[in-house]
CSV table of C-alpha atoms in Angstrom, one decimal:
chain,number,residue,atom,x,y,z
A,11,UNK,CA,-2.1,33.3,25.2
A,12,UNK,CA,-1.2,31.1,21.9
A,13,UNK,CA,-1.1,33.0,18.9
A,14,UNK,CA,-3.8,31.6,16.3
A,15,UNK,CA,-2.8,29.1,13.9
A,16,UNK,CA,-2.0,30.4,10.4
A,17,UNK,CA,-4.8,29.1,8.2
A,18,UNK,CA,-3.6,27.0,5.0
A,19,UNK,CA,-4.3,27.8,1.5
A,20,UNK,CA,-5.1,24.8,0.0
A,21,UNK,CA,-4.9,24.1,-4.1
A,22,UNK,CA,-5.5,21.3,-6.3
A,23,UNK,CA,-2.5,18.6,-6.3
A,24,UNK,CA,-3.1,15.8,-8.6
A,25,UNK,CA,-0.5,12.9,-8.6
A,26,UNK,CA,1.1,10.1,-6.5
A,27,UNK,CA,3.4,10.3,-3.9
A,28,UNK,CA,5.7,7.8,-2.5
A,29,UNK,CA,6.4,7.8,1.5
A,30,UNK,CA,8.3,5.9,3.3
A,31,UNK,CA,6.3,5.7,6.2
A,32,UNK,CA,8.4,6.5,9.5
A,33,UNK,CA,8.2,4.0,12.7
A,34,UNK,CA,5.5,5.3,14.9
A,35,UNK,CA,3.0,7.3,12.7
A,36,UNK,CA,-0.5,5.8,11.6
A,37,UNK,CA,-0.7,5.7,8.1
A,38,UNK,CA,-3.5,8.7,8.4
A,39,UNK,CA,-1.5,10.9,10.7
A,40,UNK,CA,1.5,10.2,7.8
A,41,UNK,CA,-0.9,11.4,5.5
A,42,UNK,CA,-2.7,14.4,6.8
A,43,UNK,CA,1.1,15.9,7.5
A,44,UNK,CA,2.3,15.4,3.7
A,45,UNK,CA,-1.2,16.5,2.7
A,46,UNK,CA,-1.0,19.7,4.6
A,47,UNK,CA,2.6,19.9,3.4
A,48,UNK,CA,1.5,20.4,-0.3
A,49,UNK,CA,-1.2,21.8,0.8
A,50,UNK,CA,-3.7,19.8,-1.3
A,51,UNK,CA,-7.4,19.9,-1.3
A,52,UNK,CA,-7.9,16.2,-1.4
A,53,UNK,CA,-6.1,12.9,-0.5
A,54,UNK,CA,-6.1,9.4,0.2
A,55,UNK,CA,-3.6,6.6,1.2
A,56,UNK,CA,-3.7,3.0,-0.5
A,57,UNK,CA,-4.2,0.7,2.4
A,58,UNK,CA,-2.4,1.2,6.4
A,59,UNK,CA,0.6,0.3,7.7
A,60,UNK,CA,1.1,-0.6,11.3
A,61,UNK,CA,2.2,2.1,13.1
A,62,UNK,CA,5.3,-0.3,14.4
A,63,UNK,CA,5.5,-1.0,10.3
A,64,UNK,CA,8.0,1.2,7.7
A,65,UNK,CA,8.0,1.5,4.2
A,66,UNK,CA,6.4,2.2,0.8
A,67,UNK,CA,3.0,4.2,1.1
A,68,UNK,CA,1.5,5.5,-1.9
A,69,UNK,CA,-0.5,8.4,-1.1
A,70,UNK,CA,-2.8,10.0,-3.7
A,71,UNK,CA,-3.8,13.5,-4.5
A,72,UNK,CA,-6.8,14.8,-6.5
A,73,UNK,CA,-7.5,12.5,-9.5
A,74,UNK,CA,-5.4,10.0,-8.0
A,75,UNK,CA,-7.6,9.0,-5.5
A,76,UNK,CA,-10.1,7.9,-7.9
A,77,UNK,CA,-7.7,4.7,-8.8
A,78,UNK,CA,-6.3,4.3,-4.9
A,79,UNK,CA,-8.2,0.5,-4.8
A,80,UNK,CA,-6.0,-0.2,-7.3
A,81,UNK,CA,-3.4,-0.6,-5.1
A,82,UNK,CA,-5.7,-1.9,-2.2
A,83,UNK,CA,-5.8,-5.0,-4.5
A,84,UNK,CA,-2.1,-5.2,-5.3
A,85,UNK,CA,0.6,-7.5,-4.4
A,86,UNK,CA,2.8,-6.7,-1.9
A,87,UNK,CA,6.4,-7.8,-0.8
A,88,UNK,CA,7.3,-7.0,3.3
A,89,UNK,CA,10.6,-7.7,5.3
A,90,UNK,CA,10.3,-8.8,8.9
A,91,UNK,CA,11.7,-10.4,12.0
A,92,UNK,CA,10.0,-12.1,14.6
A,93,UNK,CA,11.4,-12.7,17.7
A,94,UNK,CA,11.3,-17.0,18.8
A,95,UNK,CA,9.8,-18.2,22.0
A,96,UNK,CA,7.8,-15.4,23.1
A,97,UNK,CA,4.2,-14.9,22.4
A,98,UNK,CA,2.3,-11.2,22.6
A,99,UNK,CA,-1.4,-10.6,23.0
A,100,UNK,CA,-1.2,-8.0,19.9
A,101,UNK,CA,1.8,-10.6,17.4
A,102,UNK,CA,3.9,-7.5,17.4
A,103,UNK,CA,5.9,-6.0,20.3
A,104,UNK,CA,3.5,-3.7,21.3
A,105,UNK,CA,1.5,-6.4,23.2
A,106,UNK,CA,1.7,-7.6,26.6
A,107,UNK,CA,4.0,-11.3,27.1
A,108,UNK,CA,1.4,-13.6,27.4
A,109,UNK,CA,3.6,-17.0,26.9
A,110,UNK,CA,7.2,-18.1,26.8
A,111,UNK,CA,8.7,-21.2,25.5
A,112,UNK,CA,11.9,-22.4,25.0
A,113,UNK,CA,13.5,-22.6,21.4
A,114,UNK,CA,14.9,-25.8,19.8
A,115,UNK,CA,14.4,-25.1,16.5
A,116,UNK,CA,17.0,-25.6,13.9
A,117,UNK,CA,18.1,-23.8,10.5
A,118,UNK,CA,16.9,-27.3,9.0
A,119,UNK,CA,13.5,-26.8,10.7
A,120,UNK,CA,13.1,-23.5,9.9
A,121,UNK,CA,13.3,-24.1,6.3
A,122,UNK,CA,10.9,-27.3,6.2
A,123,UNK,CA,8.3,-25.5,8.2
A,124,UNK,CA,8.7,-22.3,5.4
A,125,UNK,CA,7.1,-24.6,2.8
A,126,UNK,CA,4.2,-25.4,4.3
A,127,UNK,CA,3.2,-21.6,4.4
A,128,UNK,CA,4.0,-20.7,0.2
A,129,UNK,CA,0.6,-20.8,-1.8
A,130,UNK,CA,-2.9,-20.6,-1.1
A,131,UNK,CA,-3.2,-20.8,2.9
A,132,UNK,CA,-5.8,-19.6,5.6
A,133,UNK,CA,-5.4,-17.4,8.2
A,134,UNK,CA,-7.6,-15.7,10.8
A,135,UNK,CA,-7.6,-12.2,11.3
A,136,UNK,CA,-5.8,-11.2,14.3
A,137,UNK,CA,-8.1,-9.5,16.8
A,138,UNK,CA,-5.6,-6.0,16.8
A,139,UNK,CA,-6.5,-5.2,13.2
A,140,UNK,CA,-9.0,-2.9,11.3
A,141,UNK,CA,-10.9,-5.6,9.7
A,142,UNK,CA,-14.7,-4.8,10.7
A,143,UNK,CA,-16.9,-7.4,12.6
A,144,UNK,CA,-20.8,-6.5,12.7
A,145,UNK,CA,-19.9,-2.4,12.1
A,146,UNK,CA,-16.9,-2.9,14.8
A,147,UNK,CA,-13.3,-2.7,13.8
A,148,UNK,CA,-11.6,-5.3,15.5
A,149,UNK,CA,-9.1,-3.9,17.4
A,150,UNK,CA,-12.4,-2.4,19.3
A,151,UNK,CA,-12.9,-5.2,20.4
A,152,UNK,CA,-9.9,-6.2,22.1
A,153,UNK,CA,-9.1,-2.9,23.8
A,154,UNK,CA,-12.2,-3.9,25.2
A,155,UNK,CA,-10.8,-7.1,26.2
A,156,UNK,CA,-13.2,-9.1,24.5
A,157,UNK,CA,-12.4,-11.6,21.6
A,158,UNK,CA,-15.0,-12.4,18.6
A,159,UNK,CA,-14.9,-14.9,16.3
A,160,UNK,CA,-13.2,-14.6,12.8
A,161,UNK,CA,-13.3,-16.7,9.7
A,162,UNK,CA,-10.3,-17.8,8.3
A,163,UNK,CA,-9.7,-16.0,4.6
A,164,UNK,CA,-7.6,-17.4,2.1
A,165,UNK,CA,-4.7,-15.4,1.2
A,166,UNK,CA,-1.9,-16.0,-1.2
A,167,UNK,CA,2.1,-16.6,-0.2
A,168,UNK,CA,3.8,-16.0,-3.3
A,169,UNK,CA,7.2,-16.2,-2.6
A,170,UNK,CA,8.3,-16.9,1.6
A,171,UNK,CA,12.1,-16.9,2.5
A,172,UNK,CA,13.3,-17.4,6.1
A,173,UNK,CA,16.2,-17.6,8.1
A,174,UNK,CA,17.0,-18.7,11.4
A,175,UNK,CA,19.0,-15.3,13.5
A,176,UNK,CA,20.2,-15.1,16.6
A,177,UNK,CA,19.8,-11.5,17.5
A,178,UNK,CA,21.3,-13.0,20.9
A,179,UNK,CA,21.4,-16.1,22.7
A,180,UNK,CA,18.1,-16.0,24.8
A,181,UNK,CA,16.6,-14.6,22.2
A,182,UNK,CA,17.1,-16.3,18.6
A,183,UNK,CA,14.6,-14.7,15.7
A,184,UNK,CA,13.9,-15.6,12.1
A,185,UNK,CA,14.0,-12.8,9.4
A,186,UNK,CA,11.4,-13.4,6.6
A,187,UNK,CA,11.0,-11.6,3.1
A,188,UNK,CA,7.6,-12.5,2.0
A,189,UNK,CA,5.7,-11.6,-1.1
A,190,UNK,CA,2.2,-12.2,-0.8
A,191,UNK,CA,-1.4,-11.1,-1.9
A,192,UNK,CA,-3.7,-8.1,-0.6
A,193,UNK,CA,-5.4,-9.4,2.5
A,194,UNK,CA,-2.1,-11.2,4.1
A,195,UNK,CA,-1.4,-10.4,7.8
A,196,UNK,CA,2.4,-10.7,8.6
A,197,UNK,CA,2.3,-10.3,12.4
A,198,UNK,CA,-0.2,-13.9,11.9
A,199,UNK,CA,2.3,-15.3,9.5
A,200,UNK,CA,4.9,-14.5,12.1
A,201,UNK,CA,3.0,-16.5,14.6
A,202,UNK,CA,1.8,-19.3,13.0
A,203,UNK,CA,5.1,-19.9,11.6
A,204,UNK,CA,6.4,-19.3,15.4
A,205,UNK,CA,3.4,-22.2,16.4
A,206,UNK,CA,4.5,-24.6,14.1
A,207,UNK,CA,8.5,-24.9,15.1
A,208,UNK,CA,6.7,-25.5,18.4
A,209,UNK,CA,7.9,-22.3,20.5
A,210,UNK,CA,5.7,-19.7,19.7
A,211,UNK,CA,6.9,-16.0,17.8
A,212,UNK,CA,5.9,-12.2,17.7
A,213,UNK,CA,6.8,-9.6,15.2
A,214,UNK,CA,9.5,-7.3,15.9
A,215,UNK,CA,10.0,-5.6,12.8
A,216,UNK,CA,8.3,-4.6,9.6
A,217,UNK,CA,9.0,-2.9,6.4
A,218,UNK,CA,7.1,-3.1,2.7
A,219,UNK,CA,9.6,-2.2,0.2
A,220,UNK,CA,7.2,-2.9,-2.6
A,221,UNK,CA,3.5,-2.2,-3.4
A,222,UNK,CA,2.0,-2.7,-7.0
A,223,UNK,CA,4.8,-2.3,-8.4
A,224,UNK,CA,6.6,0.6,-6.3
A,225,UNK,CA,9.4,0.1,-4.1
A,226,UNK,CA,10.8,1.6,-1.1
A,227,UNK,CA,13.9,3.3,-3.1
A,228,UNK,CA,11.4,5.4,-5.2
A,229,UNK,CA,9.8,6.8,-2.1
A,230,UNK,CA,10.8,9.4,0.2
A,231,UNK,CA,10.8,10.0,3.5
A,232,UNK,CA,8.6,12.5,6.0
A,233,UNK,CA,12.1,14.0,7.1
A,234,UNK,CA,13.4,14.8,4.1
A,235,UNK,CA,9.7,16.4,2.3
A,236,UNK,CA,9.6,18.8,5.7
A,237,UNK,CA,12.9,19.7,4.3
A,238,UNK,CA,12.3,20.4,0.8
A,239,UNK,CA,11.0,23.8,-0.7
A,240,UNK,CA,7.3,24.0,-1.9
A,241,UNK,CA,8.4,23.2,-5.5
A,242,UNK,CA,10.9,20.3,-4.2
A,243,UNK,CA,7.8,18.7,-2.6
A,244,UNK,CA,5.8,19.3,-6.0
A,245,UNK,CA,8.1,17.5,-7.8
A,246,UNK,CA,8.6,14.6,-5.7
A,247,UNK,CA,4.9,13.7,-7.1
A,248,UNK,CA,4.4,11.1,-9.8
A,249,UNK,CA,1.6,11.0,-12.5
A,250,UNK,CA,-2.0,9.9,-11.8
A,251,UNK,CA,-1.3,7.6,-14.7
A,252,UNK,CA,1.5,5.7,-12.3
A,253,UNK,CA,-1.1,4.1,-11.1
A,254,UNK,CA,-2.1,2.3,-14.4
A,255,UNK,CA,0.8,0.7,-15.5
A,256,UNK,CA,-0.8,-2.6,-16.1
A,257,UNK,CA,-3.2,-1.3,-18.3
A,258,UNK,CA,-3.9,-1.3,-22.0
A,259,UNK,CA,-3.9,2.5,-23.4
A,260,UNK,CA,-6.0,3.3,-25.7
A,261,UNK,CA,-6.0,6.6,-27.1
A,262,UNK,CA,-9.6,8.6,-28.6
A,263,UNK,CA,-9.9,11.6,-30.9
A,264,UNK,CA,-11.1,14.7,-29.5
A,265,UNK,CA,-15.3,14.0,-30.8
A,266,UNK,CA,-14.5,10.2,-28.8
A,267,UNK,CA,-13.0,11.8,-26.4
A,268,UNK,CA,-16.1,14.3,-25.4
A,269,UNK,CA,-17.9,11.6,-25.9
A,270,UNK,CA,-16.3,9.2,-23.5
A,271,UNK,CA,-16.2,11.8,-21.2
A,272,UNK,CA,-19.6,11.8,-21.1
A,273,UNK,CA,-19.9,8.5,-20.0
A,274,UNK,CA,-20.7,7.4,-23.4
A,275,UNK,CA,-19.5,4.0,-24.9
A,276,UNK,CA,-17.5,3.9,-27.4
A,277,UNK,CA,-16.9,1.6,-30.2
A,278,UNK,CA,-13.6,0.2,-31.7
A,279,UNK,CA,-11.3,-2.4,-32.8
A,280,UNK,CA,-9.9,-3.6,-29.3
A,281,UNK,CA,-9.6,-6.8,-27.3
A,282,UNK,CA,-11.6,-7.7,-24.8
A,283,UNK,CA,-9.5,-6.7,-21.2
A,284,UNK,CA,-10.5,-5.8,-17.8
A,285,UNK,CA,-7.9,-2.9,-17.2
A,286,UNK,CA,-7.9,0.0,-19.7
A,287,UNK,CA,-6.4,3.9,-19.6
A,288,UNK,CA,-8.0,5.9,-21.8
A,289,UNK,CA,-6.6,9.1,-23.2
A,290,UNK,CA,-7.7,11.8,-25.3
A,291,UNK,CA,-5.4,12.3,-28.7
A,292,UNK,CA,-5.4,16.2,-28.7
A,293,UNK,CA,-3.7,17.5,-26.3
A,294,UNK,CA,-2.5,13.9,-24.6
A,295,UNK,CA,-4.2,13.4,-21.5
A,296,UNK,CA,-6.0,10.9,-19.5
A,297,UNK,CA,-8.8,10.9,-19.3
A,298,UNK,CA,-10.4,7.9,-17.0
A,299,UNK,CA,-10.5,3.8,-16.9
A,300,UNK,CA,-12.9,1.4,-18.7
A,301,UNK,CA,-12.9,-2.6,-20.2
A,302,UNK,CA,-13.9,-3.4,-23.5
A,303,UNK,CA,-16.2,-6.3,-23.7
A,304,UNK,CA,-17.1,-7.5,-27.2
A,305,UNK,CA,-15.8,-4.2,-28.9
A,306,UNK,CA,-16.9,-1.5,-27.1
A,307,UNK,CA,-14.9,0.6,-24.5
A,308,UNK,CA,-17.1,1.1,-21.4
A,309,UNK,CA,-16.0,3.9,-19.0
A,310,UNK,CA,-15.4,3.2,-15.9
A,311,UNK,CA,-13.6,5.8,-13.1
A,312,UNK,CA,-13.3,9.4,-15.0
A,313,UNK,CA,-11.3,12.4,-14.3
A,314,UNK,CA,-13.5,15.6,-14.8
A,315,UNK,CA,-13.0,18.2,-17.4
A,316,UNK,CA,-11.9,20.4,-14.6
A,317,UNK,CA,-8.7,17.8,-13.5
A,318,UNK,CA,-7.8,17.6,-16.9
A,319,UNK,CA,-7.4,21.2,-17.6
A,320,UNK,CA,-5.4,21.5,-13.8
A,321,UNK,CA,-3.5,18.8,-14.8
A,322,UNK,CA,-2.4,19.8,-18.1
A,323,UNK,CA,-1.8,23.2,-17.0
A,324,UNK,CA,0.4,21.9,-14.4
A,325,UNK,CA,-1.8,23.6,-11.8
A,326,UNK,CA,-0.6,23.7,-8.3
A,327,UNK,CA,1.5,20.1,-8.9
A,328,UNK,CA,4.9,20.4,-10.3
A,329,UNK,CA,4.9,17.1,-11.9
A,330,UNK,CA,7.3,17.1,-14.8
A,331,UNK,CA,8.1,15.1,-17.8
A,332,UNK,CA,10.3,13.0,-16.1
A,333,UNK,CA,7.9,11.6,-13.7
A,334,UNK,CA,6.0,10.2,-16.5
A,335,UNK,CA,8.6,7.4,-17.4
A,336,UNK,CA,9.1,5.2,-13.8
A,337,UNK,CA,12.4,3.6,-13.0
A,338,UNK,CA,11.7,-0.1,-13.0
A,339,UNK,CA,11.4,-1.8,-9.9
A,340,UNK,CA,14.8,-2.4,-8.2
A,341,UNK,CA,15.2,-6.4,-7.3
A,342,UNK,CA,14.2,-7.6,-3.8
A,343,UNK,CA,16.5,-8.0,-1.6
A,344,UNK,CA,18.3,-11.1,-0.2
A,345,UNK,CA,17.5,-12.4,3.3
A,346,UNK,CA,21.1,-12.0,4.0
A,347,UNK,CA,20.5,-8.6,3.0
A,348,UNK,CA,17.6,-7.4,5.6
């Protein structure tokens, strides 16, 4: 007979943590293990990953999931291959072969074909994905072998550079690093780029090495947390305020700053903006999000008095001082480079 399982003490944790997601995990089962790692009352990722898909995965604790659509809305900047000629029912190499065609393309063709997928373009969904169709994720649907109609949505191509590889004779690929807007499905850009050089594609690899702003050389991997002390873990954790690093600060005295808290408006000599951090003066700390329209500072997500005080009083999360200052974003790489 199994011993029972040891029951977890969990605490408050309040920051952001960098993953690099590992090959194989969803991005919730990811989570759940560094959440039970730091053993943290509450959390939330900032979008999935593909379980065939790597990289950066912010995950948020406490207070920090209050701002998580934040970086549901973000840029993002992946690195892929797709393999030439063969076409999956899923894009990706966990689908069935459904068609194989032989590859003429050229380096030359690859890079005309490149240009007609940078900017505004439309894509459909693929039918494996989470996107919801009358209450029904769709990947539902097509485990049930059934395929539903999907809109195309506009999505954004920012940057799109692509090479021609041959992993090996039979089978050459093209590499892509592709910067692109929230909503963008690689494993369809894979095969619609596949479509147009006329021989079809699916993904064979996938890795984000930037999100909002963080990149994949900030993060750290599942391997090395489960190796790490308590405290190590603890400090591996950046700042709820990492995740507002586009916004105007504005900073309130400690009768504005009950106030605000409050849900009160506030009035001052600011600009109008969309994207504000507020913090109290008194001892520094933040204390929500609002936008000033014509003068006044209108709260938006707050922290409750209790986070503040667990924050301030380090309680349970380790973050340090030198969390509070991020490295800048390393460059992206190359496409010689992936």
């Amino acid at each position: 007979m199994n011993a029972p399982r040891a029951r977890v003490t969990r605490r408050p944790v309040h920051g952001v943590l960098l993953l690099d997601k590992p090959l194989g995990w969803s991005s919730n089962d990811a989570l759940q293990k560094v959440k039970w790692l730091l053993r943290a009352e509450k959390a939330g990722h900032t979008g999935t990953l593909d379980p065939l898909a790597t990289g950066v995965l912010p995950l948020c604790f406490g207070a920090a999931t209050k701002f998580s659509q934040l970086q549901l809305d973000a840029d993002k900047t992946y690195e892929a291959v797709a393999q030439l000629g063969v076409k999956t029912s899923t894009g990706d190499a966990e689908g069935e072969v459904i068609e194989e065609r032989p590859v003429t393309a050229t380096e030359e063709d690859v890079r005309n074909v490149a240009s007609r997928f940078t900017g505004l373009i439309r894509q459909i969904p693929p039918m494996h994905s989470a996107l919801k169709k009358d209450g029904k994720a769709l990947y539902e649907y097509a485990r049930a072998g059934i395929e539903v109609e999907r809109d195309a949505r506009e999505v954004t191509i920012y940057e799109l550079n692509v090479a021609l590889v041959p992993v090996d004779i039979a089978q050459p690929a093209i590499k892509m690093i592709v910067k692109c807007s929230k909503g963008t499905y690689i494993r369809t850009l894979g095969e619609d780029i596949g479509e147009a050089l006329g021989c079809g594609a699916h993904l064979t690899a996938l890795r984000r090495v930037e999100t909002g702003g963080f990149h994949v050389s900030q993060a750290v991997t599942l391997e090395a947390l489960e190796a790490m002390t308590e405290q190590e873990r603890l400090r591996c954790l950046m700042p709820v305020e990492a995740l507002l690093r586009d916004h105007m600060v504005v900073t309130l005295d400690g009768e504005n700053a009950g106030r605000f808290l409050s849900g009160v408006r506030r009035r001052g000599n600011w600009p109008d903006t969309g994207l504000v951090a507020v913090y109290g003066e008194q001892p520094r700390a933040l204390l929500g999000t609002a936008h000033v329209k014509a003068g006044e500072l209108i709260p938006g997500r707050l922290l409750s008095p209790l986070e503040i005080e667990q924050i301030l009083g380090n309680c349970g999360t380790g973050v340090s001082a030198q969390h509070a200052t991020l490295a800048s974003t390393p460059p992206i790489p190359n496409i010689d480079q992936i």
